[in-house]
Amino acid sequence: MKLEFLAPQTLQDAVTMAKARGGAARFIAGGTDLIIQARKSGAWPEAVINLQQIPGFGEIKGTGPNFSLGSLVTHRQIEREIRFAGALEALRESACVIGGHQVRNVATVGGNLCNASPAADMVPILLCLNAEVALAGSEGRRVVPLANFIEGPRKTVRASDEVMTEIAFAAPAQKFSSTFLKGGRRRAMEISIVAMAGVVSASPDGKMTDVRLAMGAAGPKAIRLTEAEKFLEGKVLSKDVLEETGMLAAAAASPIDDVRASASFRRHLAGVYARRVVELSWNRISELNDDRSAA
Amino acid sequence: MNSPFRVIGKSFPRLDARGKVSGKAIYGTDFAMQGMLHGKLVHSTIASGEILSVEIEEALAMPGVYEVVTAADIPAQRYGSFVKDMEVFASKRVNFVGQPVAAVVARTAEEAEAAAKAVRVEYKEQAAVFTTEDAVKADAPLVHPGWQEYKAVPTVKRQGNITNQARLVLGDVDKALKKSDRVFTHRFVTNIVHPGYTEPRAAIAHWADGKQLHVWSNTQLPFEAQATLAEIFKITPSQVRVNVTVIGGGFGGKLRLGVEHYAAAAALKVGRPVKFVSSCEEEMTAALPRQPLVIDLTTGVTKEGKILAKAASILVDTGATSGSGVGVASSVMLMLAGPYKIPNLRLESRSVYTNKTPTGSFRAPAGPQGNFAVESQMDIIADALGIDPLEFRLRNIVREGDLAPNGQKLESVSLEECLLKAADAIGWKDRRPEPGRGKGIACAWWTTTSGSSGVYVKVGPDGQVFLNTGCAEIGTAALTGAAQVLAEALGVELGSIQIVSGDTASTPFDYGAQGSRTAFAVGNACIDAVGKLHQRMKEIAAKQLSAKPEEIEIENGVAKFGDKSLTLKEIAAIAQTSQGGLIAHGTFIAPPTLHDKERTENMVITAINSPSFHAHAVDLSVDAETGEVKIHDYVVVQDVGRAINPTYIEGQIEGGVVQGIGQALSEEIVYENGIVRNPGLTDYKMPTAMDAPNIRSFIVESPSKVGPYGAKGVGEPPVIHPPATIANAIASAVSARIQTLPITAEKIVRTLTEVSETGK
Ligand SMILES: Cc1cc2nc3c(=O)[nH]c(=O)nc-3n(C[C@H](O)[C@H](O)[C@H](O)COP(=O)(O)OP(=O)(O)OC[C@H]3O[C@@H](n4cnc5c(N)ncnc54)[C@H](O)[C@@H]3O)c2cc1C
């Protein structure tokens, strides 16, 4: 096997190199998806174009409400980002359960999104945050909502010469909190059998508002749970409300049976995690505000 | 505490630590030779069928390829432990997906791998059988249609897919069951798990003059590898030299040949050294995992909680070859009876072929499977009788002088102490501290495998002592333990001992690093060598000090006569110039364990040698909605006879428990029509550091009569109890009694849902 390894120093070069090779070249960031898939399938690209030496894509920017993640930001960076401690905790919670330490040290958020695995753990929370991804290619630049970017399992709207440069999102305007939970057989090195992220805001009169829930690994791609979100708008947390939320989440799941879990167990977990994510997020709002008043 | 020992009982760092932590140790996968080529295997893609043709032309034409080796290149010869049903390459038919059919030899491993894909094998597919229950049916397809032609040890009773039918019988079970107040019958099913060593199996082979085979490999048993290779290539054992490299873990998975035979076959054909290293996928599809068992267990008890009888029917799935499974089918019966006093037993066990991966001797073969059944059922019965599970055990366990199920008299029985200590440490009185939280306990006995050991102990003129053993160090630090025994007995510091091991040409025979025997047996051979060395020292010192040998006294390595003395170093220097050096050949063979042969039929393993006793207890919580299990505390109380090195005993305990937790909760090789669905470490789920709980080890020292300074076998037992201990705690936490391994979250949730739906 011969594999050409290219290391462009600028975004423009990266795009040009990709364009010149048509679909035969692949960008590589951490390589933790690309290399493993190539080894498994035996289908190696003719060339890999390393993005790591292009400056400017390795930073987390913003002080809120607007933030952007450079596409080369590692899960380790997100996991340790102090700006996400508190209301945006779900970002850290999602990042810190990806693989193990070695994986998180090199694997990137851009790779996680571009790889578009139904079980990609960064996707649900970024869907909740209405993230938009910026792409730069031979046809120019464009910004695409993440929800439209991922089309299906390992399928995105990205053209083969387009580099994802950053992921931008804004924190909700009202008092809010977030949670991420995932199910699997062990506590690390685990591909989610169901992943659930939630962002819940509180209206001034103490009701839930602007509730956003997204679920991964329970269908061909991660999705927002719009039925449950609509149902929760303006509700006060109660056992019945959570029960209904769980049922709506389970109904929205279209999981598969595989060696990791059965479809019915995944659906069951979808319900459990939806309830827990809403409940936890809601409780976290008051905890966060208590902390603030104490400080 | 005042210990009478200088070296024994102290946690010295292992003698091979420096090389291992500094990266200098040369493992099997590291080993390389000048002019070496690389080999890769071609595997069967079907579970059962005839080989019609093997097309190698295309592969031979590929870049870097030297040769393609098939069954036609080596003698037609079957080999195996109890039944000779294995062959190096499938010759006429294949019996499992992953079975080696050919090997490609090329300049690089990558070229060999690419060419292996180009070897075209045509099959005529035949009916296959994947479960033991199907395989024992009268009309089942035969995994080995030619089974009758295979040679086998005389003890085994074979029929079709059944490679042995053994029984352990005592008293009158039918009568006793009739007399029982309650009779309980349950089925327990266990999982196929991989030993999970970090280093894959690796070997390099080279033939000198086409006659002398030299192999370097990470085998646990160099002398068995030597014997098997000699058998395969129809040469004498002394024409084979096996050198053991540093080994990245074995756990019984490297007892039998791994890739040595492929390397040897390939090297023979190309006339150059050839290296083979198993890939992760090969490890998961064609290595030697633990046998899965189906155990139907019936127990009769009085309402006061006395066990009157036990009956069992056991099916051992050995996969496509019988391997060690014949032994498992025997030893599981010793596990199923014990460690309890039961007057009536009728245990029946069959080892059975299926068209799946051949199985092996993973750490404590039969231990976890048997223990899961017995100890789960003990709790079920205790609950049904309204007796505390600990109390129920105490009413039935064996004690000093009792007879084991095979009629052997038990000595140094510390089981009650182990159970009570474990219960105390876990806080047994508060067995269900809160909803969703529960504690579990389980106990067992285990054997210390016998077999002979030889060592040469040589003292250099500078006082350096060489411990030369045919036993390999597989990572347990057991040879450091043996060296501690030697240092203690010889009266030297541990630091002055150097270990030379695992070379069939230069080290004396050893039955090898298996069955918890290494420190035990090699240690005893060292003590024997010290006796002989002391005699030589006395003779030499007597001459020097003008005394008679019997007048010389040896104390801490110094020979004394009156106020005159000679050190070991001085004597060794004299010996070197006067009589070819100071050296002794120490040997050991455990005395046979006497038992009642009337009770055992066709059993290939009949005794529990120098038995050790142990109890585990766990405190865990179960999330009833997600099925997630969180272990808060795990306690092990293990009788080791004498703790030669407490740190490495704790190492064995902690490692064993984590491995056992894997079998209990997460690990399983999953098959679909004979094809492994999870042939990699992504979906074969060994516990990670995050999954390993806090483990507290308590060592009990109830000395054995046979072991060095009273030691008993240590390495295997810790892996035995976790499945049962955890199953019992889960049942006590959320009333979900899971009788099939692994106990996944999904099974727990499903069971709880069924319980709440049926109201049971
Ligand atoms: C042991 C292990 C455990 C893992 N566990 C998890 C887990 O728990 N959860 C989880 O979600 N994932 C997990 N993964 C998958 C993987 O680590 C993540 O998806 C990771 O974020 C991928 O990032 P990367 O930088 O390594 O991507 P790469 O492998 O470099 O790239 C992945 C894909 O994206 C493309 N790509 C990468 N960056 C860009 C870019 N900037 N622009 C355009 N295209 C790009 C590549 O061409 C390729 O197709 C695991 C992987 C391993 C090996």
mmCIF file of N, CA, C and O and ligand atoms in Angstrom, chain A residues 26-36 51 71-72 75 97-100 103 106-112 114-115 119-122 158 162-165 182 189-192, ligand 1:
data_model
loop_
_atom_site.group_PDB
_atom_site.id
_atom_site.type_symbol
_atom_site.label_atom_id
_atom_site.label_comp_id
_atom_site.label_asym_id
_atom_site.label_seq_id
_atom_site.Cartn_x
_atom_site.Cartn_y
_atom_site.Cartn_z
ATOM 1 N N ARG A 26 -8.107 12.463 1.206
ATOM 2 C CA ARG A 26 -8.946 12.729 2.375
ATOM 3 C C ARG A 26 -8.193 13.639 3.322
ATOM 4 O O ARG A 26 -6.982 13.500 3.499
ATOM 5 N N PHE A 27 -8.923 14.574 3.937
ATOM 6 C CA PHE A 27 -8.308 15.375 4.993
ATOM 7 C C PHE A 27 -8.111 14.507 6.222
ATOM 8 O O PHE A 27 -8.898 13.611 6.485
ATOM 9 N N ILE A 28 -7.049 14.807 6.961
ATOM 10 C CA ILE A 28 -6.857 14.097 8.219
ATOM 11 C C ILE A 28 -6.595 15.109 9.325
ATOM 12 O O ILE A 28 -5.822 16.050 9.160
ATOM 13 N N ALA A 29 -7.294 14.924 10.447
ATOM 14 C CA ALA A 29 -7.055 15.785 11.614
ATOM 15 C C ALA A 29 -6.402 14.909 12.677
ATOM 16 O O ALA A 29 -5.195 14.683 12.644
ATOM 17 N N GLY A 30 -7.182 14.328 13.585
ATOM 18 C CA GLY A 30 -6.599 13.412 14.573
ATOM 19 C C GLY A 30 -6.360 12.028 13.996
ATOM 20 O O GLY A 30 -5.550 11.253 14.500
ATOM 21 N N GLY A 31 -7.101 11.698 12.959
ATOM 22 C CA GLY A 31 -6.937 10.387 12.321
ATOM 23 C C GLY A 31 -7.600 9.243 13.073
ATOM 24 O O GLY A 31 -7.493 8.088 12.672
ATOM 25 N N THR A 32 -8.324 9.549 14.139
ATOM 26 C CA THR A 32 -8.848 8.460 14.969
ATOM 27 C C THR A 32 -10.087 7.800 14.375
ATOM 28 O O THR A 32 -10.502 6.739 14.825
ATOM 29 N N ASP A 33 -10.685 8.416 13.405
ATOM 30 C CA ASP A 33 -11.734 7.745 12.629
ATOM 31 C C ASP A 33 -11.164 7.266 11.301
ATOM 32 O O ASP A 33 -11.312 6.108 10.926
ATOM 33 N N LEU A 34 -10.491 8.160 10.620
ATOM 34 C CA LEU A 34 -10.032 7.883 9.256
ATOM 35 C C LEU A 34 -9.149 6.629 9.185
ATOM 36 O O LEU A 34 -9.414 5.721 8.394
ATOM 37 N N ILE A 35 -8.134 6.586 10.015
ATOM 38 C CA ILE A 35 -7.168 5.482 9.927
ATOM 39 C C ILE A 35 -7.821 4.162 10.303
ATOM 40 O O ILE A 35 -7.625 3.133 9.646
ATOM 41 N N ILE A 36 -8.632 4.216 11.338
ATOM 42 C CA ILE A 36 -9.263 2.976 11.787
ATOM 43 C C ILE A 36 -10.207 2.432 10.731
ATOM 44 O O ILE A 36 -10.233 1.236 10.440
ATOM 45 N N LEU A 51 -4.315 18.439 8.184
ATOM 46 C CA LEU A 51 -4.781 19.806 8.444
ATOM 47 C C LEU A 51 -4.078 20.444 9.639
ATOM 48 O O LEU A 51 -4.248 21.633 9.901
ATOM 49 N N SER A 71 -12.053 23.953 14.057
ATOM 50 C CA SER A 71 -12.347 22.550 13.748
ATOM 51 C C SER A 71 -11.292 21.608 14.310
ATOM 52 O O SER A 71 -11.557 20.440 14.546
ATOM 53 N N LEU A 72 -10.087 22.112 14.558
ATOM 54 C CA LEU A 72 -9.020 21.250 15.074
ATOM 55 C C LEU A 72 -8.965 21.224 16.597
ATOM 56 O O LEU A 72 -8.047 20.643 17.181
ATOM 57 N N HIS A 75 -10.951 17.118 21.756
ATOM 58 C CA HIS A 75 -11.922 16.842 22.820
ATOM 59 C C HIS A 75 -11.316 17.176 24.180
ATOM 60 O O HIS A 75 -12.014 17.593 25.094
ATOM 61 N N VAL A 97 -16.269 11.963 27.646
ATOM 62 C CA VAL A 97 -16.539 10.522 27.579
ATOM 63 C C VAL A 97 -16.200 9.962 26.196
ATOM 64 O O VAL A 97 -16.566 8.840 25.866
ATOM 65 N N ILE A 98 -15.516 10.750 25.403
ATOM 66 C CA ILE A 98 -15.120 10.231 24.092
ATOM 67 C C ILE A 98 -13.841 9.401 24.255
ATOM 68 O O ILE A 98 -12.827 9.908 24.748
ATOM 69 N N GLY A 99 -13.932 8.130 23.850
ATOM 70 C CA GLY A 99 -12.762 7.246 23.884
ATOM 71 C C GLY A 99 -12.082 7.242 25.231
ATOM 72 O O GLY A 99 -12.725 7.170 26.276
ATOM 73 N N GLY A 100 -10.755 7.321 25.190
ATOM 74 C CA GLY A 100 -9.957 7.406 26.399
ATOM 75 C C GLY A 100 -9.043 8.604 26.276
ATOM 76 O O GLY A 100 -9.140 9.380 25.323
ATOM 77 N N VAL A 103 -7.126 9.052 22.962
ATOM 78 C CA VAL A 103 -7.981 9.470 21.848
ATOM 79 C C VAL A 103 -8.321 10.956 21.982
ATOM 80 O O VAL A 103 -8.203 11.729 21.029
ATOM 81 N N VAL A 106 -5.867 13.695 20.788
ATOM 82 C CA VAL A 106 -5.624 13.974 19.368
ATOM 83 C C VAL A 106 -6.895 14.139 18.543
ATOM 84 O O VAL A 106 -6.872 14.813 17.511
ATOM 85 N N ALA A 107 -7.985 13.541 18.981
ATOM 86 C CA ALA A 107 -9.207 13.573 18.171
ATOM 87 C C ALA A 107 -9.827 14.966 18.229
ATOM 88 O O ALA A 107 -9.820 15.612 19.264
ATOM 89 N N THR A 108 -10.377 15.392 17.094
ATOM 90 C CA THR A 108 -10.879 16.765 17.001
ATOM 91 C C THR A 108 -12.400 16.813 16.879
ATOM 92 O O THR A 108 -13.038 15.849 16.468
ATOM 93 N N VAL A 109 -12.937 17.992 17.196
ATOM 94 C CA VAL A 109 -14.377 18.185 17.080
ATOM 95 C C VAL A 109 -14.774 18.206 15.606
ATOM 96 O O VAL A 109 -15.813 17.654 15.217
ATOM 97 N N GLY A 110 -13.921 18.795 14.761
ATOM 98 C CA GLY A 110 -14.215 18.819 13.323
ATOM 99 C C GLY A 110 -14.292 17.408 12.761
ATOM 100 O O GLY A 110 -15.192 17.082 11.976
ATOM 101 N N GLY A 111 -13.361 16.573 13.171
ATOM 102 C CA GLY A 111 -13.367 15.173 12.715
ATOM 103 C C GLY A 111 -14.613 14.455 13.172
ATOM 104 O O GLY A 111 -15.212 13.677 12.427
ATOM 105 N N ASN A 112 -15.024 14.733 14.395
ATOM 106 C CA ASN A 112 -16.214 14.089 14.945
ATOM 107 C C ASN A 112 -17.444 14.420 14.107
ATOM 108 O O ASN A 112 -18.269 13.554 13.800
ATOM 109 N N CYS A 114 -17.431 15.801 10.858
ATOM 110 C CA CYS A 114 -17.280 15.420 9.444
ATOM 111 C C CYS A 114 -17.413 13.918 9.246
ATOM 112 O O CYS A 114 -17.869 13.454 8.217
ATOM 113 N N ASN A 115 -17.008 13.151 10.253
ATOM 114 C CA ASN A 115 -17.111 11.705 10.143
ATOM 115 C C ASN A 115 -18.572 11.254 10.149
ATOM 116 O O ASN A 115 -18.925 10.235 9.571
ATOM 117 N N ALA A 119 -23.296 7.771 16.101
ATOM 118 C CA ALA A 119 -22.971 7.754 17.530
ATOM 119 C C ALA A 119 -21.952 8.825 17.907
ATOM 120 O O ALA A 119 -21.403 8.783 19.001
ATOM 121 N N ALA A 120 -21.661 9.778 17.042
ATOM 122 C CA ALA A 120 -20.673 10.825 17.357
ATOM 123 C C ALA A 120 -21.167 11.626 18.560
ATOM 124 O O ALA A 120 -22.259 12.198 18.528
ATOM 125 N N ASP A 121 -20.358 11.673 19.600
ATOM 126 C CA ASP A 121 -20.846 12.212 20.868
ATOM 127 C C ASP A 121 -20.936 13.732 20.931
ATOM 128 O O ASP A 121 -21.641 14.271 21.775
ATOM 129 N N MET A 122 -20.209 14.454 20.074
ATOM 130 C CA MET A 122 -20.292 15.920 20.138
ATOM 131 C C MET A 122 -21.530 16.441 19.417
ATOM 132 O O MET A 122 -21.928 17.596 19.584
ATOM 133 N N ARG A 158 -20.739 18.148 2.838
ATOM 134 C CA ARG A 158 -19.405 18.665 2.550
ATOM 135 C C ARG A 158 -18.879 18.101 1.226
ATOM 136 O O ARG A 158 -18.937 16.894 0.985
ATOM 137 N N GLU A 162 -13.774 20.566 0.538
ATOM 138 C CA GLU A 162 -14.141 21.562 1.544
ATOM 139 C C GLU A 162 -13.560 21.208 2.915
ATOM 140 O O GLU A 162 -13.738 20.085 3.401
ATOM 141 N N VAL A 163 -12.909 22.189 3.507
ATOM 142 C CA VAL A 163 -12.382 22.024 4.862
ATOM 143 C C VAL A 163 -13.380 22.644 5.822
ATOM 144 O O VAL A 163 -13.869 23.761 5.585
ATOM 145 N N MET A 164 -13.682 21.930 6.890
ATOM 146 C CA MET A 164 -14.471 22.562 7.940
ATOM 147 C C MET A 164 -13.503 23.430 8.747
ATOM 148 O O MET A 164 -12.466 22.937 9.186
ATOM 149 N N THR A 165 -13.834 24.685 8.904
ATOM 150 C CA THR A 165 -12.902 25.574 9.597
ATOM 151 C C THR A 165 -13.330 25.859 11.025
ATOM 152 O O THR A 165 -12.514 25.883 11.930
ATOM 153 N N LYS A 182 -24.697 9.442 28.337
ATOM 154 C CA LYS A 182 -24.611 8.412 27.313
ATOM 155 C C LYS A 182 -24.643 7.029 27.926
ATOM 156 O O LYS A 182 -24.232 6.829 29.065
ATOM 157 N N MET A 189 -13.855 4.348 26.480
ATOM 158 C CA MET A 189 -13.660 3.571 25.267
ATOM 159 C C MET A 189 -14.967 2.907 24.844
ATOM 160 O O MET A 189 -15.040 1.720 24.599
ATOM 161 N N GLU A 190 -15.987 3.711 24.788
ATOM 162 C CA GLU A 190 -17.307 3.137 24.561
ATOM 163 C C GLU A 190 -18.046 3.901 23.485
ATOM 164 O O GLU A 190 -18.174 5.117 23.549
ATOM 165 N N ILE A 191 -18.515 3.195 22.504
ATOM 166 C CA ILE A 191 -19.358 3.815 21.492
ATOM 167 C C ILE A 191 -20.773 3.856 22.048
ATOM 168 O O ILE A 191 -21.312 2.839 22.465
ATOM 169 N N SER A 192 -21.357 5.046 22.075
ATOM 170 C CA SER A 192 -22.676 5.212 22.699
ATOM 171 C C SER A 192 -23.698 4.268 22.087
ATOM 172 O O SER A 192 -23.761 4.115 20.864
HETATM 173 C C1 LIG C 1 -10.499 4.108 20.580
HETATM 174 C C2 LIG C 1 -11.468 5.104 20.051
HETATM 175 C C3 LIG C 1 -12.536 5.489 20.813
HETATM 176 C C4 LIG C 1 -13.441 6.429 20.334
HETATM 177 N N1 LIG C 1 -14.485 6.775 21.125
HETATM 178 C C5 LIG C 1 -15.370 7.696 20.673
HETATM 179 C C6 LIG C 1 -16.468 8.117 21.489
HETATM 180 O O1 LIG C 1 -16.602 7.660 22.641
HETATM 181 N N2 LIG C 1 -17.338 9.016 20.982
HETATM 182 C C7 LIG C 1 -17.200 9.537 19.735
HETATM 183 O O2 LIG C 1 -18.011 10.357 19.336
HETATM 184 N N3 LIG C 1 -16.174 9.150 18.942
HETATM 185 C C8 LIG C 1 -15.275 8.264 19.366
HETATM 186 N N4 LIG C 1 -14.246 7.866 18.563
HETATM 187 C C9 LIG C 1 -14.189 8.364 17.195
HETATM 188 C C10 LIG C 1 -13.277 9.572 16.961
HETATM 189 O O3 LIG C 1 -12.264 9.649 17.931
HETATM 190 C C11 LIG C 1 -14.005 10.891 16.952
HETATM 191 O O4 LIG C 1 -15.058 10.876 16.042
HETATM 192 C C12 LIG C 1 -13.057 12.034 16.652
HETATM 193 O O5 LIG C 1 -13.643 13.228 17.040
HETATM 194 C C13 LIG C 1 -12.655 12.111 15.196
HETATM 195 O O6 LIG C 1 -11.765 13.206 15.058
HETATM 196 P P1 LIG C 1 -10.373 13.087 14.295
HETATM 197 O O7 LIG C 1 -9.756 14.415 14.395
HETATM 198 O O8 LIG C 1 -9.574 11.969 14.787
HETATM 199 O O9 LIG C 1 -10.920 12.783 12.826
HETATM 200 P P2 LIG C 1 -10.158 12.141 11.568
HETATM 201 O O10 LIG C 1 -10.112 10.672 11.724
HETATM 202 O O11 LIG C 1 -8.905 12.848 11.306
HETATM 203 O O12 LIG C 1 -11.208 12.503 10.465
HETATM 204 C C14 LIG C 1 -12.487 11.959 10.447
HETATM 205 C C15 LIG C 1 -13.179 12.334 9.144
HETATM 206 O O13 LIG C 1 -13.414 13.715 9.078
HETATM 207 C C16 LIG C 1 -12.697 14.331 8.009
HETATM 208 N N5 LIG C 1 -12.190 15.573 8.555
HETATM 209 C C17 LIG C 1 -11.537 15.741 9.740
HETATM 210 N N6 LIG C 1 -11.337 17.030 9.986
HETATM 211 C C18 LIG C 1 -11.860 17.714 8.951
HETATM 212 C C19 LIG C 1 -11.970 19.091 8.644
HETATM 213 N N7 LIG C 1 -11.509 20.043 9.452
HETATM 214 N N8 LIG C 1 -12.549 19.436 7.481
HETATM 215 C C20 LIG C 1 -13.020 18.499 6.640
HETATM 216 N N9 LIG C 1 -12.969 17.192 6.902
HETATM 217 C C21 LIG C 1 -12.386 16.795 8.036
HETATM 218 C C22 LIG C 1 -11.674 13.314 7.594
HETATM 219 O O14 LIG C 1 -11.381 13.421 6.228
HETATM 220 C C23 LIG C 1 -12.368 12.008 7.906
HETATM 221 O O15 LIG C 1 -13.254 11.671 6.905
HETATM 222 C C24 LIG C 1 -13.298 6.962 19.037
HETATM 223 C C25 LIG C 1 -12.207 6.577 18.266
HETATM 224 C C26 LIG C 1 -11.299 5.660 18.757
HETATM 225 C C27 LIG C 1 -10.133 5.275 17.932
#
